[in-house]
Amino acid sequence: MSNYLECVIVEHNPAQKQIDCAVIWLHGLGASGHDFEPVVPQLGLNDDMAVRFVFPHAPKRPVTINGGMIMPSWYDIFEMSLDRKVDVAQIEQSTQYIQDLISREIERGISAENIVIAGFSQGGAVAYHLALSYPKPLAGLLCLSTYLATNDTIDYSAANKELPILIEHGTHDPVVPVSLGEQASKTLAAKGYNVDYRTYPMAHQVCMPQIQGIGVWLNKILL
């Protein structure tokens, strides 16, 4: 039996119908599953949709770029250069944690094709690695203010070649430069993926117009 990560669970419209869609959303470095919890009611999801949002808490581990301080982290980051050297083995470990959460949703009756993987910043790097290698078709991939850390090591899955991918980034991001979001978009588009790349005049954060746009996107792909 898997030892699942602790998660914050928010359900949209559970009284109307059986939950048949899920969004598994990964937070950034040093944050928690509560980080994006307030976003759910702001998305403007359709009233006839019933969606379970799963916000897992990352394991706590030492982070090199923060002087070895122990904090919630999906993987260790060795340096803050544009190359972003990271602990790939820990990304793969975190990927397995999220795969276990996907399996749990499938056991609860939700098809993989109705599951969206989302991630912000560090969580987005894991979301990329997971969704692009997952052996069953997923509903979508949402990557916010993040980077494609494991392009050279991902075992790209043919099952998700048609995966809708929404990549969003702040043009004034001082933590993860917008060039890294653009680079990920171009890399995946060159591989033939369906990429929607959007930028917003903001720093390392989310903003209300962006949240509303994400809601429109979710309404479309989870119909």
mmCIF file with all atom_site columns, N, CA, C and O in Angstrom, residues 206-223:
data_model
loop_
_atom_site.group_PDB
_atom_site.id
_atom_site.type_symbol
_atom_site.label_atom_id
_atom_site.label_alt_id
_atom_site.label_comp_id
_atom_site.label_asym_id
_atom_site.label_entity_id
_atom_site.label_seq_id
_atom_site.pdbx_PDB_ins_code
_atom_site.Cartn_x
_atom_site.Cartn_y
_atom_site.Cartn_z
_atom_site.occupancy
_atom_site.B_iso_or_equiv
_atom_site.pdbx_formal_charge
_atom_site.auth_seq_id
_atom_site.auth_comp_id
_atom_site.auth_asym_id
_atom_site.auth_atom_id
_atom_site.pdbx_PDB_model_num
ATOM 1  N N  . VAL A 1 206 ? 0.853   34.668 -9.210  1.00 0.00 ? 206 VAL A N  1
ATOM 2  C CA . VAL A 1 206 ? -0.271  34.575 -10.131 1.00 0.00 ? 206 VAL A CA 1
ATOM 3  C C  . VAL A 1 206 ? -1.100  35.839 -9.974  1.00 0.00 ? 206 VAL A C  1
ATOM 4  O O  . VAL A 1 206 ? -0.996  36.551 -8.964  1.00 0.00 ? 206 VAL A O  1
ATOM 5  N N  . CYS A 1 207 ? -1.920  36.139 -10.967 1.00 0.00 ? 207 CYS A N  1
ATOM 6  C CA . CYS A 1 207 ? -2.761  37.334 -10.919 1.00 0.00 ? 207 CYS A CA 1
ATOM 7  C C  . CYS A 1 207 ? -4.185  36.952 -11.335 1.00 0.00 ? 207 CYS A C  1
ATOM 8  O O  . CYS A 1 207 ? -4.416  35.897 -11.934 1.00 0.00 ? 207 CYS A O  1
ATOM 9  N N  . MET A 1 208 ? -5.146  37.828 -11.020 1.00 0.00 ? 208 MET A N  1
ATOM 10 C CA . MET A 1 208 ? -6.542  37.495 -11.243 1.00 0.00 ? 208 MET A CA 1
ATOM 11 C C  . MET A 1 208 ? -6.888  37.256 -12.721 1.00 0.00 ? 208 MET A C  1
ATOM 12 O O  . MET A 1 208 ? -7.587  36.275 -13.037 1.00 0.00 ? 208 MET A O  1
ATOM 13 N N  . PRO A 1 209 ? -6.436  38.095 -13.670 1.00 0.00 ? 209 PRO A N  1
ATOM 14 C CA . PRO A 1 209 ? -6.744  37.780 -15.074 1.00 0.00 ? 209 PRO A CA 1
ATOM 15 C C  . PRO A 1 209 ? -6.216  36.408 -15.490 1.00 0.00 ? 209 PRO A C  1
ATOM 16 O O  . PRO A 1 209 ? -6.867  35.688 -16.260 1.00 0.00 ? 209 PRO A O  1
ATOM 17 N N  . GLN A 1 210 ? -5.059  36.043 -14.964 1.00 0.00 ? 210 GLN A N  1
ATOM 18 C CA . GLN A 1 210 ? -4.481  34.733 -15.244 1.00 0.00 ? 210 GLN A CA 1
ATOM 19 C C  . GLN A 1 210 ? -5.352  33.623 -14.672 1.00 0.00 ? 210 GLN A C  1
ATOM 20 O O  . GLN A 1 210 ? -5.640  32.624 -15.352 1.00 0.00 ? 210 GLN A O  1
ATOM 21 N N  . ILE A 1 211 ? -5.775  33.778 -13.421 1.00 0.00 ? 211 ILE A N  1
ATOM 22 C CA . ILE A 1 211 ? -6.610  32.766 -12.770 1.00 0.00 ? 211 ILE A CA 1
ATOM 23 C C  . ILE A 1 211 ? -7.907  32.569 -13.549 1.00 0.00 ? 211 ILE A C  1
ATOM 24 O O  . ILE A 1 211 ? -8.358  31.435 -13.777 1.00 0.00 ? 211 ILE A O  1
ATOM 25 N N  . GLN A 1 212 ? -8.495  33.666 -13.982 1.00 0.00 ? 212 GLN A N  1
ATOM 26 C CA . GLN A 1 212 ? -9.732  33.568 -14.753 1.00 0.00 ? 212 GLN A CA 1
ATOM 27 C C  . GLN A 1 212 ? -9.499  32.855 -16.082 1.00 0.00 ? 212 GLN A C  1
ATOM 28 O O  . GLN A 1 212 ? -10.328 32.050 -16.527 1.00 0.00 ? 212 GLN A O  1
ATOM 29 N N  . GLY A 1 213 ? -8.342  33.128 -16.706 1.00 0.00 ? 213 GLY A N  1
ATOM 30 C CA . GLY A 1 213 ? -8.001  32.442 -17.951 1.00 0.00 ? 213 GLY A CA 1
ATOM 31 C C  . GLY A 1 213 ? -7.786  30.957 -17.757 1.00 0.00 ? 213 GLY A C  1
ATOM 32 O O  . GLY A 1 213 ? -8.159  30.136 -18.616 1.00 0.00 ? 213 GLY A O  1
ATOM 33 N N  . ILE A 1 214 ? -7.180  30.597 -16.622 1.00 0.00 ? 214 ILE A N  1
ATOM 34 C CA . ILE A 1 214 ? -6.984  29.177 -16.307 1.00 0.00 ? 214 ILE A CA 1
ATOM 35 C C  . ILE A 1 214 ? -8.344  28.497 -16.156 1.00 0.00 ? 214 ILE A C  1
ATOM 36 O O  . ILE A 1 214 ? -8.553  27.368 -16.615 1.00 0.00 ? 214 ILE A O  1
ATOM 37 N N  . GLY A 1 215 ? -9.294  29.201 -15.536 1.00 0.00 ? 215 GLY A N  1
ATOM 38 C CA . GLY A 1 215 ? -10.634 28.649 -15.389 1.00 0.00 ? 215 GLY A CA 1
ATOM 39 C C  . GLY A 1 215 ? -11.297 28.381 -16.728 1.00 0.00 ? 215 GLY A C  1
ATOM 40 O O  . GLY A 1 215 ? -11.934 27.335 -16.922 1.00 0.00 ? 215 GLY A O  1
ATOM 41 N N  . VAL A 1 216 ? -11.142 29.308 -17.657 1.00 0.00 ? 216 VAL A N  1
ATOM 42 C CA . VAL A 1 216 ? -11.695 29.115 -19.007 1.00 0.00 ? 216 VAL A CA 1
ATOM 43 C C  . VAL A 1 216 ? -11.067 27.885 -19.658 1.00 0.00 ? 216 VAL A C  1
ATOM 44 O O  . VAL A 1 216 ? -11.754 27.066 -20.285 1.00 0.00 ? 216 VAL A O  1
ATOM 45 N N  . TRP A 1 217 ? -9.757  27.751 -19.511 1.00 0.00 ? 217 TRP A N  1
ATOM 46 C CA . TRP A 1 217 ? -9.032  26.609 -20.073 1.00 0.00 ? 217 TRP A CA 1
ATOM 47 C C  . TRP A 1 217 ? -9.513  25.300 -19.456 1.00 0.00 ? 217 TRP A C  1
ATOM 48 O O  . TRP A 1 217 ? -9.766  24.317 -20.166 1.00 0.00 ? 217 TRP A O  1
ATOM 49 N N  . LEU A 1 218 ? -9.668  25.261 -18.131 1.00 0.00 ? 218 LEU A N  1
ATOM 50 C CA . LEU A 1 218 ? -10.148 24.058 -17.460 1.00 0.00 ? 218 LEU A CA 1
ATOM 51 C C  . LEU A 1 218 ? -11.576 23.708 -17.892 1.00 0.00 ? 218 LEU A C  1
ATOM 52 O O  . LEU A 1 218 ? -11.898 22.528 -18.117 1.00 0.00 ? 218 LEU A O  1
ATOM 53 N N  . ASN A 1 219 ? -12.427 24.719 -18.020 1.00 0.00 ? 219 ASN A N  1
ATOM 54 C CA . ASN A 1 219 ? -13.793 24.471 -18.495 1.00 0.00 ? 219 ASN A CA 1
ATOM 55 C C  . ASN A 1 219 ? -13.788 23.806 -19.872 1.00 0.00 ? 219 ASN A C  1
ATOM 56 O O  . ASN A 1 219 ? -14.630 22.951 -20.163 1.00 0.00 ? 219 ASN A O  1
ATOM 57 N N  . LYS A 1 220 ? -12.833 24.191 -20.684 1.00 0.00 ? 220 LYS A N  1
ATOM 58 C CA . LYS A 1 220 ? -12.758 23.668 -22.046 1.00 0.00 ? 220 LYS A CA 1
ATOM 59 C C  . LYS A 1 220 ? -12.237 22.231 -22.080 1.00 0.00 ? 220 LYS A C  1
ATOM 60 O O  . LYS A 1 220 ? -12.832 21.365 -22.739 1.00 0.00 ? 220 LYS A O  1
ATOM 61 N N  . ILE A 1 221 ? -11.148 21.957 -21.360 1.00 0.00 ? 221 ILE A N  1
ATOM 62 C CA . ILE A 1 221 ? -10.527 20.640 -21.493 1.00 0.00 ? 221 ILE A CA 1
ATOM 63 C C  . ILE A 1 221 ? -11.176 19.573 -20.615 1.00 0.00 ? 221 ILE A C  1
ATOM 64 O O  . ILE A 1 221 ? -10.983 18.368 -20.855 1.00 0.00 ? 221 ILE A O  1
ATOM 65 N N  . LEU A 1 222 ? -11.961 19.994 -19.617 1.00 0.00 ? 222 LEU A N  1
ATOM 66 C CA . LEU A 1 222 ? -12.605 19.016 -18.736 1.00 0.00 ? 222 LEU A CA 1
ATOM 67 C C  . LEU A 1 222 ? -14.081 18.807 -19.075 1.00 0.00 ? 222 LEU A C  1
ATOM 68 O O  . LEU A 1 222 ? -14.808 18.155 -18.333 1.00 0.00 ? 222 LEU A O  1
ATOM 69 N N  . LEU A 1 223 ? -14.536 19.318 -20.196 1.00 0.00 ? 223 LEU A N  1
ATOM 70 C CA . LEU A 1 223 ? -15.933 19.121 -20.615 1.00 0.00 ? 223 LEU A CA 1
ATOM 71 C C  . LEU A 1 223 ? -16.209 17.636 -20.835 1.00 0.00 ? 223 LEU A C  1
ATOM 72 O O  . LEU A 1 223 ? -15.379 16.919 -21.388 1.00 0.00 ? 223 LEU A O  1
#
